[in-house]
Amino acid sequence: MNDILLSAKSLSVRFGGVLAVNNVSFDVKRGEVFTLIGPNGAGKTTVFNLISRIYTPTTGTIDYAGPDGMLRLTDQAPHQIASLGIARTFQNIELFEHATV
C-alpha cells in the first residue's frame, strides 16, 4: 500500500511578473506531521492556497489519495476540494476588534 497521502510535484505560480512559488515538490505521508517553514514572503500561504485550489498553479500537479484512490486536485474545483475534507484557515491577527482579555 502506498503511504503517500498528498503529493505536490513541480508547483509554480506566477502573479503577473512575480514568481511566488518556484518548482516546489513534496510528499506528505499518512500519519505524518508535515510543515512548511520559511520567512515572510517565502510562499507558504501560496502553497496552501494551491492545495485548497484558491489559486491555480502555473505549472505542476497536486495528487491526493482520496477514498476512491488517487485524485488530481489540480483538476478539481475549489468546492470539490472542500468536499474531500481538505480546507485551510485564514490568519486573523485580531479576531474581535474591541475585545479585551
Coordinates of N, CA, C and O in Angstrom, one line a residue:
M1 N 0.8 -1.2 0.0 CA 0.0 0.0 0.0 C 0.9 1.2 0.0 O 1.9 1.3 0.7
N2 N 0.5 2.2 -0.8 CA 1.2 3.5 -0.9 C 0.9 4.3 0.3 O -0.3 4.5 0.6
D3 N 1.9 4.8 1.0 CA 1.6 5.6 2.2 C 1.6 7.1 2.0 O 1.5 7.9 2.9
I4 N 1.7 7.5 0.7 CA 1.6 8.9 0.4 C 0.2 9.4 0.3 O -0.6 8.9 -0.4
L5 N -0.1 10.4 1.1 CA -1.5 11.0 1.2 C -1.6 12.1 0.2 O -2.7 12.3 -0.4
L6 N -0.6 13.0 0.2 CA -0.7 14.2 -0.7 C 0.7 14.3 -1.4 O 1.7 14.2 -0.7
S7 N 0.7 14.6 -2.7 CA 1.9 14.7 -3.4 C 1.9 15.9 -4.3 O 1.0 16.0 -5.1
A8 N 2.8 16.8 -4.1 CA 2.9 18.0 -4.9 C 4.2 17.9 -5.8 O 5.2 17.6 -5.2
K9 N 4.0 18.1 -7.0 CA 5.2 17.9 -8.0 C 5.3 19.2 -8.8 O 4.4 19.6 -9.5
S10 N 6.5 19.8 -8.7 CA 6.9 20.9 -9.6 C 5.9 22.0 -9.6 O 5.7 22.6 -10.7
L11 N 5.4 22.4 -8.4 CA 4.5 23.5 -8.3 C 5.1 24.9 -8.5 O 6.2 25.2 -7.9
S12 N 4.6 25.6 -9.4 CA 5.0 27.0 -9.6 C 3.7 27.9 -9.8 O 2.7 27.4 -10.3
V13 N 3.8 29.1 -9.4 CA 2.7 30.0 -9.7 C 3.2 31.4 -9.8 O 4.1 31.9 -9.1
R14 N 2.7 32.1 -10.8 CA 3.1 33.5 -11.1 C 1.9 34.4 -10.9 O 0.8 34.0 -11.3
F15 N 2.2 35.6 -10.4 CA 1.2 36.6 -10.3 C 1.7 37.8 -11.1 O 2.6 38.5 -10.6
G16 N 1.3 37.9 -12.4 CA 2.0 38.9 -13.3 C 3.4 38.5 -13.5 O 3.8 37.4 -13.8
G17 N 4.3 39.4 -13.1 CA 5.7 39.2 -13.3 C 6.4 38.6 -12.0 O 7.6 38.4 -12.0
V18 N 5.6 38.3 -11.0 CA 6.1 37.8 -9.7 C 6.0 36.3 -9.7 O 4.9 35.7 -9.8
L19 N 7.1 35.6 -9.5 CA 7.1 34.2 -9.3 C 7.0 33.9 -7.8 O 8.0 34.0 -7.1
A20 N 5.8 33.6 -7.4 CA 5.6 33.4 -5.9 C 6.0 32.1 -5.4 O 6.4 32.0 -4.3
V21 N 5.8 31.0 -6.2 CA 6.3 29.7 -5.8 C 7.0 29.1 -7.0 O 6.5 29.2 -8.2
N22 N 8.2 28.6 -6.8 CA 9.1 28.2 -7.9 C 9.5 26.7 -7.8 O 10.3 26.4 -7.0
N23 N 8.8 25.8 -8.5 CA 9.2 24.4 -8.7 C 9.3 23.7 -7.3 O 10.3 23.0 -7.0
V24 N 8.2 23.8 -6.6 CA 8.1 23.1 -5.2 C 7.6 21.7 -5.4 O 6.5 21.5 -6.0
S25 N 8.2 20.7 -4.7 CA 7.7 19.4 -4.7 C 7.9 18.8 -3.3 O 8.8 19.1 -2.6
F26 N 6.9 18.0 -2.9 CA 6.9 17.4 -1.6 C 5.9 16.3 -1.5 O 4.9 16.3 -2.3
D27 N 6.1 15.3 -0.6 CA 5.1 14.3 -0.4 C 4.8 14.3 1.1 O 5.6 14.5 1.9
V28 N 3.5 14.1 1.4 CA 3.0 14.0 2.8 C 2.5 12.6 3.0 O 1.6 12.2 2.3
K29 N 3.1 11.9 3.9 CA 2.8 10.5 4.2 C 1.6 10.4 5.2 O 1.4 11.3 6.0
R30 N 0.9 9.4 5.1 CA -0.2 9.2 6.1 C 0.3 9.2 7.5 O 1.3 8.6 7.8
G31 N -0.3 9.9 8.4 CA 0.0 10.0 9.8 C 1.2 10.9 10.1 O 1.6 11.1 11.2
E32 N 1.8 11.5 9.1 CA 3.0 12.3 9.2 C 2.5 13.8 9.6 O 1.5 14.3 9.1
V33 N 3.3 14.4 10.5 CA 3.1 15.8 10.7 C 4.1 16.5 9.8 O 5.3 16.3 9.8
F34 N 3.6 17.3 8.9 CA 4.4 17.9 7.8 C 4.2 19.4 7.9 O 3.1 19.9 8.1
T35 N 5.3 20.1 7.9 CA 5.3 21.6 8.0 C 6.0 22.3 6.8 O 6.9 21.7 6.2
L36 N 5.6 23.5 6.5 CA 6.3 24.4 5.6 C 6.8 25.5 6.5 O 6.0 26.2 7.2
I37 N 8.1 25.8 6.4 CA 8.6 26.9 7.2 C 9.4 27.8 6.2 O 9.9 27.4 5.2
G38 N 9.5 29.0 6.6 CA 10.3 30.0 5.9 C 9.9 31.4 6.3 O 8.9 31.6 7.0
P39 N 10.7 32.4 5.8 CA 10.4 33.8 6.2 C 9.2 34.3 5.5 O 8.6 33.7 4.6
N40 N 8.7 35.5 6.0 CA 7.6 36.1 5.3 C 7.9 36.3 3.8 O 9.0 36.6 3.5
G41 N 6.9 36.0 3.0 CA 7.0 36.2 1.6 C 7.7 35.0 0.9 O 7.9 35.0 -0.3
A42 N 7.9 33.9 1.6 CA 8.6 32.7 1.0 C 7.6 31.9 0.2 O 8.1 31.1 -0.6
G43 N 6.3 32.1 0.3 CA 5.3 31.3 -0.5 C 4.6 30.2 0.3 O 3.8 29.5 -0.4
K44 N 4.7 30.2 1.6 CA 4.0 29.2 2.4 C 2.5 29.2 2.2 O 1.8 28.2 1.9
T45 N 1.9 30.4 2.4 CA 0.5 30.6 2.2 C 0.0 30.3 0.8 O -1.0 29.7 0.6
T46 N 0.8 30.7 -0.1 CA 0.5 30.4 -1.6 C 0.4 29.0 -1.8 O -0.5 28.5 -2.5
V47 N 1.3 28.2 -1.2 CA 1.3 26.7 -1.4 C -0.1 26.2 -0.8 O -0.7 25.3 -1.5
F48 N -0.4 26.6 0.4 CA -1.7 26.2 0.9 C -2.9 26.6 0.0 O -3.9 25.9 -0.1
N49 N -2.8 27.8 -0.6 CA -3.9 28.2 -1.5 C -3.9 27.4 -2.8 O -4.9 27.2 -3.4
L50 N -2.7 26.9 -3.2 CA -2.7 26.0 -4.3 C -3.4 24.6 -4.0 O -4.1 24.1 -4.8
I51 N -3.1 24.1 -2.8 CA -3.6 22.8 -2.4 C -5.1 22.9 -2.2 O -5.9 22.0 -2.7
S52 N -5.6 24.0 -1.7 CA -7.1 24.2 -1.5 C -7.8 24.7 -2.8 O -9.0 24.9 -2.8
R53 N -7.0 25.0 -3.8 CA -7.5 25.4 -5.1 C -8.0 26.8 -5.1 O -8.8 27.2 -6.0
I54 N -7.6 27.6 -4.1 CA -8.0 29.0 -4.2 C -7.2 29.7 -5.3 O -7.7 30.5 -6.0
Y55 N -5.9 29.2 -5.5 CA -5.1 29.5 -6.7 C -4.9 28.3 -7.6 O -5.0 27.2 -7.1
T56 N -4.7 28.6 -8.9 CA -4.4 27.5 -9.8 C -2.9 27.6 -10.1 O -2.4 28.7 -10.5
P57 N -2.2 26.5 -10.1 CA -0.8 26.6 -10.3 C -0.5 26.9 -11.8 O -1.2 26.5 -12.7
T58 N 0.6 27.6 -12.0 CA 1.1 27.9 -13.4 C 1.6 26.6 -14.0 O 1.4 26.3 -15.2
T59 N 2.4 25.9 -13.2 CA 2.9 24.6 -13.6 C 2.8 23.6 -12.4 O 2.7 24.0 -11.2
G60 N 2.8 22.3 -12.6 CA 2.8 21.3 -11.6 C 1.5 20.7 -11.3 O 0.4 21.1 -11.8
T61 N 1.5 19.7 -10.4 CA 0.3 18.9 -10.1 C 0.3 18.7 -8.6 O 1.3 18.7 -7.9
I62 N -0.9 18.4 -8.1 CA -1.1 18.0 -6.7 C -2.0 16.8 -6.7 O -3.1 16.9 -7.3
D63 N -1.6 15.7 -6.2 CA -2.4 14.5 -6.1 C -2.7 14.2 -4.7 O -1.9 14.4 -3.8
Y64 N -3.9 13.6 -4.5 CA -4.4 13.3 -3.1 C -5.0 11.9 -3.1 O -5.7 11.5 -4.0
A65 N -4.6 11.1 -2.1 CA -5.1 9.7 -2.0 C -6.4 9.7 -1.3 O -6.5 9.6 -0.1
G66 N -7.5 9.9 -2.1 CA -8.8 10.0 -1.5 C -9.4 8.6 -1.3 O -8.8 7.6 -1.5
P67 N -10.7 8.6 -0.8 CA -11.3 7.3 -0.5 C -11.5 6.4 -1.8 O -11.5 5.2 -1.7
D68 N -11.5 7.0 -3.0 CA -11.7 6.2 -4.2 C -10.4 6.1 -5.0 O -10.4 5.8 -6.2
G69 N -9.2 6.3 -4.3 CA -7.9 6.2 -5.0 C -7.3 7.6 -5.2 O -7.8 8.6 -4.8
M70 N -6.2 7.6 -6.0 CA -5.5 8.9 -6.2 C -6.4 9.8 -7.1 O -7.0 9.4 -8.1
L71 N -6.4 11.1 -6.7 CA -7.2 12.1 -7.3 C -6.3 13.3 -7.6 O -5.6 13.7 -6.7
R72 N -6.3 13.8 -8.8 CA -5.6 15.0 -9.1 C -6.3 16.3 -8.7 O -7.3 16.6 -9.3
L73 N -5.8 16.9 -7.6 CA -6.5 18.0 -7.1 C -6.5 19.2 -8.0 O -7.4 20.0 -8.0
T74 N -5.4 19.3 -8.8 CA -5.3 20.4 -9.7 C -6.3 20.4 -10.9 O -6.5 21.3 -11.6
D75 N -7.1 19.3 -11.0 CA -8.1 19.1 -12.0 C -9.5 19.4 -11.3 O -10.5 19.3 -12.0
Q76 N -9.6 19.7 -10.0 CA -10.8 19.8 -9.3 C -11.1 21.3 -9.0 O -10.3 22.1 -8.9
A77 N -12.4 21.6 -8.9 CA -12.9 22.9 -8.5 C -12.7 23.1 -7.0 O -12.7 22.1 -6.2
P78 N -12.6 24.3 -6.5 CA -12.4 24.5 -5.0 C -13.4 23.9 -4.2 O -13.1 23.3 -3.1
H79 N -14.7 23.9 -4.6 CA -15.7 23.3 -3.8 C -15.6 21.8 -3.7 O -16.0 21.1 -2.7
Q80 N -15.0 21.2 -4.7 CA -14.8 19.7 -4.7 C -13.7 19.4 -3.7 O -13.7 18.4 -3.1
I81 N -12.7 20.3 -3.6 CA -11.6 20.1 -2.7 C -12.1 20.1 -1.2 O -11.8 19.2 -0.4
A82 N -13.0 21.0 -1.0 CA -13.6 21.1 0.4 C -14.4 19.9 0.7 O -14.4 19.4 1.8
S83 N -15.1 19.4 -0.3 CA -15.9 18.2 0.0 C -15.1 16.9 0.3 O -15.5 16.0 0.9
L84 N -13.8 17.0 0.0 CA -12.8 15.9 0.3 C -12.3 16.0 1.7 O -11.6 15.2 2.2
G85 N -12.7 17.1 2.4 CA -12.2 17.4 3.8 C -10.9 18.1 3.8 O -10.2 18.2 4.9
I86 N -10.5 18.7 2.7 CA -9.3 19.5 2.6 C -9.7 20.9 2.7 O -10.4 21.4 1.9
A87 N -9.2 21.6 3.7 CA -9.5 23.0 4.0 C -8.4 23.7 4.6 O -7.4 23.1 5.1
R88 N -8.4 25.0 4.6 CA -7.4 25.8 5.3 C -8.1 26.9 6.1 O -9.3 27.2 5.9
T89 N -7.4 27.4 7.0 CA -8.0 28.6 7.8 C -7.2 29.8 7.4 O -6.1 29.7 6.9
F90 N -7.7 30.9 7.7 CA -7.1 32.2 7.4 C -6.6 32.8 8.7 O -7.2 32.7 9.7
Q91 N -5.4 33.5 8.6 CA -4.8 34.1 9.8 C -5.5 35.4 10.0 O -5.6 36.3 9.1
N92 N -6.1 35.6 11.2 CA -6.7 36.8 11.6 C -5.9 37.3 12.8 O -6.0 36.7 13.9
I93 N -5.3 38.4 12.7 CA -4.5 38.9 13.8 C -5.3 39.4 14.9 O -5.0 39.2 16.1
E94 N -6.5 40.0 14.6 CA -7.4 40.5 15.6 C -8.8 40.0 15.3 O -9.5 40.5 14.4
L95 N -9.2 39.0 16.0 CA -10.5 38.3 15.7 C -11.7 39.2 16.2 O -12.7 39.3 15.5
F96 N -11.5 39.8 17.3 CA -12.6 40.6 17.8 C -12.1 42.0 18.1 O -11.3 42.3 19.0
E97 N -12.5 43.0 17.3 CA -11.9 44.3 17.3 C -11.8 45.0 18.6 O -10.8 45.6 19.0
H98 N -12.9 44.9 19.4 CA -13.0 45.6 20.7 C -12.9 44.7 21.9 O -13.2 45.1 23.0
A99 N -12.5 43.5 21.7 CA -12.4 42.5 22.9 C -11.1 42.8 23.7 O -10.1 43.2 23.1
T100 N -11.2 42.5 25.0 CA -10.1 42.5 25.8 C -9.9 41.2 26.5 O -10.9 40.4 26.6
V101 N -8.8 40.9 27.0 CA -8.5 39.7 27.8 C -8.9 39.8 29.2 O -8.6 40.8 29.9

